[in-house]
Amino acid sequence: MRIVSDPARMLQLAEEARREGKSIGLVPTMGALHEGHLSLVRRCRTENELAVMTLFVNPIQFDRRDDLARYPRDPDRDTALAQTAGADLIYAPAAEAMYPPGYATYVTVEGLTDRWEGATRPGHFRGVATVCTKLFAACRPYRAYFGQKDYQQALAIRRLVADLNLGLEIVVLPTVREADGLALSSRNALLTRQERRQAPVLSQALFAAQSAVRSGERDAETLRAGIEATIRTAESAVVDYVAVCDRDTLEPLVRIGRRAVALVAARFGSVRLIDNVLLDV
Ligand code: AMP
């Protein structure tokens, strides 16, 4: 497996692969890999001739300096795991190579990113959209793989790719969870034992809403309030938002129709976690 850090070299390799008619698949990650990331790499492996995983903790998508400083990093472990999952190439540029002095170009997806994560994390999606555009430009993928866990992110990337005619397919794969329902996240490692015990309340609240919808509940506010009340039963949880909204626009709903999603964000001590489920009627 190859590890490439120079953006110009990455582009050269991607162009060579394209000339040889190889399909390139891309899995953008910030490392600290877990089964969620690896599920994306495995799928990328099966659907493409060149499976590229990126390893880059993108400074411009962090709205809090302390969050960036303590983001877990373990490139040696990540490299070994990515290789086992079938990655052919790891693209791991340095921050200085991505954003050298004088760097001035940013990508903003309007509307979709105003709410929820966008409202609570100023600049976050601008950072995500910018880095993804740069990674797509350097790696020239036919397909890029994202997790449903970051629902709003996946939607924003789809919008970005369509709006800028980037000509690649965005594949979104289901959230991988711990046995107790907690969505895998690199940040879970930062939870104290007590917070870790309480964190599954997020998925429990979401699954309860899913079954309420299956049993006929259609009032969005009843569902939203139910999710929030369940999360509040965990004493270490501080709710950032709970939303029951349209799956495509992320506008809050009054009644549940065919295309609803429930999104949550809450802090457990200093660790902020997000989760979501589709609400199928
Ligand atoms: P990150 O390293 O957190 O930027 O995540 C890289 C990719 O992995 C993103 O597309 C995430 O949505 C995805 N991802 C993170 N956690 C999970 C999970 N538990 N299940 C599936 N995909 C995930």
Tab-separated table of N, CA, C and O in Angstrom, residues 153-220:
chain	number	residue	atom	x	y	z
A	153	GLN	N	-23.846	16.375	6.730
A	153	GLN	CA	-22.618	16.452	5.938
A	153	GLN	C	-22.799	15.732	4.599
A	153	GLN	O	-22.450	16.268	3.534
A	154	ALA	N	-23.346	14.518	4.648
A	154	ALA	CA	-23.520	13.738	3.415
A	154	ALA	C	-24.442	14.488	2.447
A	154	ALA	O	-24.196	14.537	1.239
A	155	LEU	N	-25.494	15.088	3.017
A	155	LEU	CA	-26.436	15.845	2.181
A	155	LEU	C	-25.739	17.057	1.546
A	155	LEU	O	-25.926	17.351	0.352
A	156	ALA	N	-24.943	17.741	2.346
A	156	ALA	CA	-24.239	18.932	1.839
A	156	ALA	C	-23.238	18.538	0.745
A	156	ALA	O	-23.102	19.241	-0.260
A	157	ILE	N	-22.572	17.404	0.911
A	157	ILE	CA	-21.591	16.971	-0.102
A	157	ILE	C	-22.307	16.594	-1.404
A	157	ILE	O	-21.848	16.906	-2.498
A	158	ARG	N	-23.462	15.947	-1.263
A	158	ARG	CA	-24.257	15.634	-2.468
A	158	ARG	C	-24.616	16.899	-3.228
A	158	ARG	O	-24.526	16.959	-4.447
A	159	ARG	N	-25.050	17.908	-2.470
A	159	ARG	CA	-25.431	19.198	-3.054
A	159	ARG	C	-24.230	19.832	-3.763
A	159	ARG	O	-24.308	20.292	-4.899
A	160	LEU	N	-23.112	19.827	-3.078
A	160	LEU	CA	-21.869	20.407	-3.593
A	160	LEU	C	-21.464	19.763	-4.918
A	160	LEU	O	-21.148	20.441	-5.899
A	161	VAL	N	-21.510	18.433	-4.941
A	161	VAL	CA	-21.086	17.691	-6.132
A	161	VAL	C	-22.030	17.974	-7.303
A	161	VAL	O	-21.590	18.159	-8.442
A	162	ALA	N	-23.330	18.062	-7.000
A	162	ALA	CA	-24.295	18.363	-8.058
A	162	ALA	C	-24.115	19.806	-8.535
A	162	ALA	O	-24.045	20.072	-9.736
A	163	ASP	N	-24.009	20.733	-7.593
A	163	ASP	CA	-23.957	22.151	-7.961
A	163	ASP	C	-22.694	22.501	-8.752
A	163	ASP	O	-22.728	23.333	-9.651
A	164	LEU	N	-21.583	21.882	-8.400
A	164	LEU	CA	-20.321	22.218	-9.077
A	164	LEU	C	-20.014	21.251	-10.224
A	164	LEU	O	-18.909	21.284	-10.762
A	165	ASN	N	-20.978	20.387	-10.551
A	165	ASN	CA	-20.799	19.431	-11.665
A	165	ASN	C	-19.490	18.656	-11.522
A	165	ASN	O	-18.711	18.553	-12.476
A	166	LEU	N	-19.266	18.140	-10.315
A	166	LEU	CA	-17.977	17.472	-10.096
A	166	LEU	C	-17.927	16.074	-10.714
A	166	LEU	O	-16.856	15.488	-10.824
A	167	GLY	N	-19.100	15.559	-11.071
A	167	GLY	CA	-19.117	14.318	-11.842
A	167	GLY	C	-18.621	13.112	-11.090
A	167	GLY	O	-17.904	12.277	-11.642
A	168	LEU	N	-18.951	13.017	-9.807
A	168	LEU	CA	-18.654	11.779	-9.100
A	168	LEU	C	-19.896	11.357	-8.337
A	168	LEU	O	-20.779	12.170	-8.077
A	169	GLU	N	-19.923	10.077	-8.004
A	169	GLU	CA	-21.088	9.535	-7.296
A	169	GLU	C	-20.807	9.582	-5.795
A	169	GLU	O	-19.718	9.199	-5.365
A	170	ILE	N	-21.788	10.049	-5.027
A	170	ILE	CA	-21.644	10.042	-3.570
A	170	ILE	C	-22.421	8.846	-3.037
A	170	ILE	O	-23.624	8.721	-3.269
A	171	VAL	N	-21.711	7.966	-2.334
A	171	VAL	CA	-22.333	6.766	-1.768
A	171	VAL	C	-22.400	6.965	-0.250
A	171	VAL	O	-21.386	7.262	0.378
A	172	VAL	N	-23.610	6.818	0.300
A	172	VAL	CA	-23.777	7.002	1.745
A	172	VAL	C	-24.131	5.653	2.376
A	172	VAL	O	-25.096	5.015	1.964
A	173	LEU	N	-23.341	5.238	3.357
A	173	LEU	CA	-23.539	3.915	3.975
A	173	LEU	C	-24.048	4.047	5.414
A	173	LEU	O	-23.798	5.062	6.073
A	174	PRO	N	-24.759	3.009	5.895
A	174	PRO	CA	-25.411	3.092	7.204
A	174	PRO	C	-24.433	3.308	8.365
A	174	PRO	O	-23.262	2.925	8.281
A	175	THR	N	-24.954	3.859	9.421
A	175	THR	CA	-24.172	4.094	10.641
A	175	THR	C	-23.827	2.767	11.315
A	175	THR	O	-24.708	1.934	11.543
A	176	VAL	N	-22.554	2.602	11.616
A	176	VAL	CA	-22.118	1.409	12.347
A	176	VAL	C	-22.164	1.745	13.838
A	176	VAL	O	-21.723	2.823	14.256
A	177	ARG	N	-22.717	0.830	14.628
A	177	ARG	CA	-22.953	1.091	16.051
A	177	ARG	C	-22.277	0.066	16.951
A	177	ARG	O	-22.044	-1.067	16.535
A	178	GLU	N	-22.024	0.469	18.192
A	178	GLU	CA	-21.607	-0.479	19.231
A	178	GLU	C	-22.798	-1.379	19.554
A	178	GLU	O	-23.936	-1.058	19.199
A	179	ALA	N	-22.517	-2.462	20.290
A	179	ALA	CA	-23.591	-3.394	20.642
A	179	ALA	C	-24.709	-2.680	21.412
A	179	ALA	O	-25.885	-3.029	21.284
A	180	ASP	N	-24.366	-1.656	22.191
A	180	ASP	CA	-25.399	-0.956	22.966
A	180	ASP	C	-26.055	0.187	22.180
A	180	ASP	O	-26.807	0.984	22.740
A	181	GLY	N	-25.760	0.282	20.904
A	181	GLY	CA	-26.445	1.260	20.052
A	181	GLY	C	-25.662	2.535	19.798
A	181	GLY	O	-25.964	3.283	18.863
A	182	LEU	N	-24.663	2.816	20.618
A	182	LEU	CA	-23.904	4.062	20.436
A	182	LEU	C	-23.230	4.078	19.063
A	182	LEU	O	-22.531	3.127	18.700
A	183	ALA	N	-23.455	5.139	18.298
A	183	ALA	CA	-22.822	5.258	16.980
A	183	ALA	C	-21.313	5.364	17.169
A	183	ALA	O	-20.837	6.130	18.017
A	184	LEU	N	-20.556	4.574	16.403
A	184	LEU	CA	-19.101	4.663	16.510
A	184	LEU	C	-18.662	6.060	16.116
A	184	LEU	O	-19.173	6.640	15.160
A	185	SER	N	-17.723	6.591	16.888
A	185	SER	CA	-17.171	7.916	16.603
A	185	SER	C	-15.770	7.964	17.191
A	185	SER	O	-15.528	7.404	18.268
A	186	SER	N	-14.892	8.649	16.493
A	186	SER	CA	-13.524	8.795	17.019
A	186	SER	C	-13.560	9.496	18.373
A	186	SER	O	-12.685	9.291	19.216
A	187	ARG	N	-14.578	10.320	18.594
A	187	ARG	CA	-14.662	11.074	19.850
A	187	ARG	C	-15.132	10.207	21.032
A	187	ARG	O	-14.995	10.634	22.180
A	188	ASN	N	-15.679	9.022	20.766
A	188	ASN	CA	-16.142	8.181	21.878
A	188	ASN	C	-15.004	7.858	22.837
A	188	ASN	O	-15.220	7.685	24.038
A	189	ALA	N	-13.778	7.778	22.293
A	189	ALA	CA	-12.615	7.451	23.124
A	189	ALA	C	-12.366	8.521	24.187
A	189	ALA	O	-11.676	8.267	25.171
A	190	LEU	N	-12.923	9.707	23.980
A	190	LEU	CA	-12.674	10.798	24.925
A	190	LEU	C	-13.701	10.833	26.063
A	190	LEU	O	-13.586	11.640	26.986
A	191	LEU	N	-14.707	9.960	25.995
A	191	LEU	CA	-15.744	9.951	27.037
A	191	LEU	C	-15.191	9.335	28.329
A	191	LEU	O	-14.429	8.364	28.273
A	192	THR	N	-15.600	9.879	29.470
A	192	THR	CA	-15.273	9.216	30.740
A	192	THR	C	-16.139	7.955	30.833
A	192	THR	O	-17.090	7.784	30.059
A	193	ARG	N	-15.824	7.127	31.816
A	193	ARG	CA	-16.580	5.881	31.931
A	193	ARG	C	-18.075	6.155	32.150
A	193	ARG	O	-18.925	5.516	31.557
A	194	GLN	N	-18.347	7.155	32.972
A	194	GLN	CA	-19.761	7.478	33.267
A	194	GLN	C	-20.461	8.032	32.011
A	194	GLN	O	-21.591	7.661	31.700
A	195	GLU	N	-19.766	8.898	31.290
A	195	GLU	CA	-20.357	9.467	30.063
A	195	GLU	C	-20.588	8.371	29.035
A	195	GLU	O	-21.612	8.351	28.353
A	196	ARG	N	-19.619	7.461	28.933
A	196	ARG	CA	-19.755	6.355	27.977
A	196	ARG	C	-20.974	5.493	28.319
A	196	ARG	O	-21.661	4.998	27.428
A	197	ARG	N	-21.219	5.329	29.629
A	197	ARG	CA	-22.385	4.535	30.059
A	197	ARG	C	-23.681	5.219	29.642
A	197	ARG	O	-24.669	4.562	29.329
A	198	GLN	N	-23.659	6.563	29.671
A	198	GLN	CA	-24.903	7.293	29.404
A	198	GLN	C	-25.117	7.634	27.924
A	198	GLN	O	-26.237	7.896	27.499
A	199	ALA	N	-24.044	7.621	27.149
A	199	ALA	CA	-24.128	8.077	25.751
A	199	ALA	C	-25.112	7.288	24.866
A	199	ALA	O	-25.700	7.869	23.945
A	200	PRO	N	-25.322	5.983	25.133
A	200	PRO	CA	-26.290	5.256	24.293
A	200	PRO	C	-27.714	5.798	24.383
A	200	PRO	O	-28.578	5.399	23.605
A	201	VAL	N	-27.957	6.727	25.307
A	201	VAL	CA	-29.288	7.327	25.400
A	201	VAL	C	-29.668	8.011	24.071
A	201	VAL	O	-30.852	8.083	23.720
A	202	LEU	N	-28.673	8.474	23.334
A	202	LEU	CA	-28.964	9.137	22.044
A	202	LEU	C	-29.653	8.171	21.088
A	202	LEU	O	-30.718	8.460	20.533
A	203	SER	N	-29.040	7.008	20.889
A	203	SER	CA	-29.634	6.064	19.935
A	203	SER	C	-30.918	5.464	20.510
A	203	SER	O	-31.872	5.217	19.773
A	204	GLN	N	-30.950	5.272	21.835
A	204	GLN	CA	-32.195	4.747	22.429
A	204	GLN	C	-33.352	5.697	22.153
A	204	GLN	O	-34.451	5.272	21.784
A	205	ALA	N	-33.100	6.994	22.315
A	205	ALA	CA	-34.153	7.989	22.080
A	205	ALA	C	-34.583	7.972	20.609
A	205	ALA	O	-35.780	8.046	20.291
A	206	LEU	N	-33.608	7.846	19.719
A	206	LEU	CA	-33.920	7.841	18.278
A	206	LEU	C	-34.672	6.569	17.887
A	206	LEU	O	-35.647	6.619	17.123
A	207	PHE	N	-34.238	5.441	18.411
A	207	PHE	CA	-34.924	4.179	18.070
A	207	PHE	C	-36.358	4.187	18.611
A	207	PHE	O	-37.270	3.657	17.979
A	208	ALA	N	-36.535	4.795	19.793
A	208	ALA	CA	-37.895	4.878	20.363
A	208	ALA	C	-38.788	5.709	19.436
A	208	ALA	O	-39.962	5.380	19.218
A	209	ALA	N	-38.236	6.789	18.880
A	209	ALA	CA	-39.015	7.623	17.951
A	209	ALA	C	-39.351	6.829	16.690
A	209	ALA	O	-40.474	6.902	16.179
A	210	GLN	N	-38.384	6.051	16.230
A	210	GLN	CA	-38.627	5.213	15.052
A	210	GLN	C	-39.793	4.252	15.312
A	210	GLN	O	-40.671	4.104	14.474
A	211	SER	N	-39.796	3.641	16.501
A	211	SER	CA	-40.890	2.687	16.715
A	211	SER	C	-42.205	3.404	16.975
A	211	SER	O	-43.264	2.875	16.623
A	212	ALA	N	-42.148	4.620	17.546
A	212	ALA	CA	-43.399	5.393	17.706
A	212	ALA	C	-44.004	5.685	16.333
A	212	ALA	O	-45.226	5.587	16.148
A	213	VAL	N	-43.160	6.030	15.376
A	213	VAL	CA	-43.667	6.308	14.018
A	213	VAL	C	-44.265	5.035	13.422
A	213	VAL	O	-45.347	5.063	12.824
A	214	ARG	N	-43.578	3.920	13.649
A	214	ARG	CA	-44.125	2.645	13.128
A	214	ARG	C	-45.472	2.333	13.756
A	214	ARG	O	-46.332	1.727	13.136
A	215	SER	N	-45.659	2.771	15.024
A	215	SER	CA	-46.944	2.512	15.691
A	215	SER	C	-47.984	3.565	15.352
A	215	SER	O	-49.061	3.583	15.951
A	216	GLY	N	-47.635	4.524	14.499
A	216	GLY	CA	-48.669	5.447	14.019
A	216	GLY	C	-48.504	6.895	14.420
A	216	GLY	O	-49.277	7.749	13.991
A	217	GLU	N	-47.528	7.210	15.276
A	217	GLU	CA	-47.348	8.618	15.664
A	217	GLU	C	-46.899	9.434	14.447
A	217	GLU	O	-45.968	9.048	13.748
A	218	ARG	N	-47.584	10.549	14.206
A	218	ARG	CA	-47.241	11.371	13.038
A	218	ARG	C	-46.947	12.818	13.408
A	218	ARG	O	-46.613	13.623	12.533
A	219	ASP	N	-47.095	13.162	14.682
A	219	ASP	CA	-46.885	14.546	15.078
A	219	ASP	C	-45.397	14.779	15.369
A	219	ASP	O	-44.821	14.171	16.277
A	220	ALA	N	-44.793	15.664	14.574
A	220	ALA	CA	-43.335	15.839	14.661
A	220	ALA	C	-42.908	16.385	16.021
A	220	ALA	O	-41.890	15.959	16.578
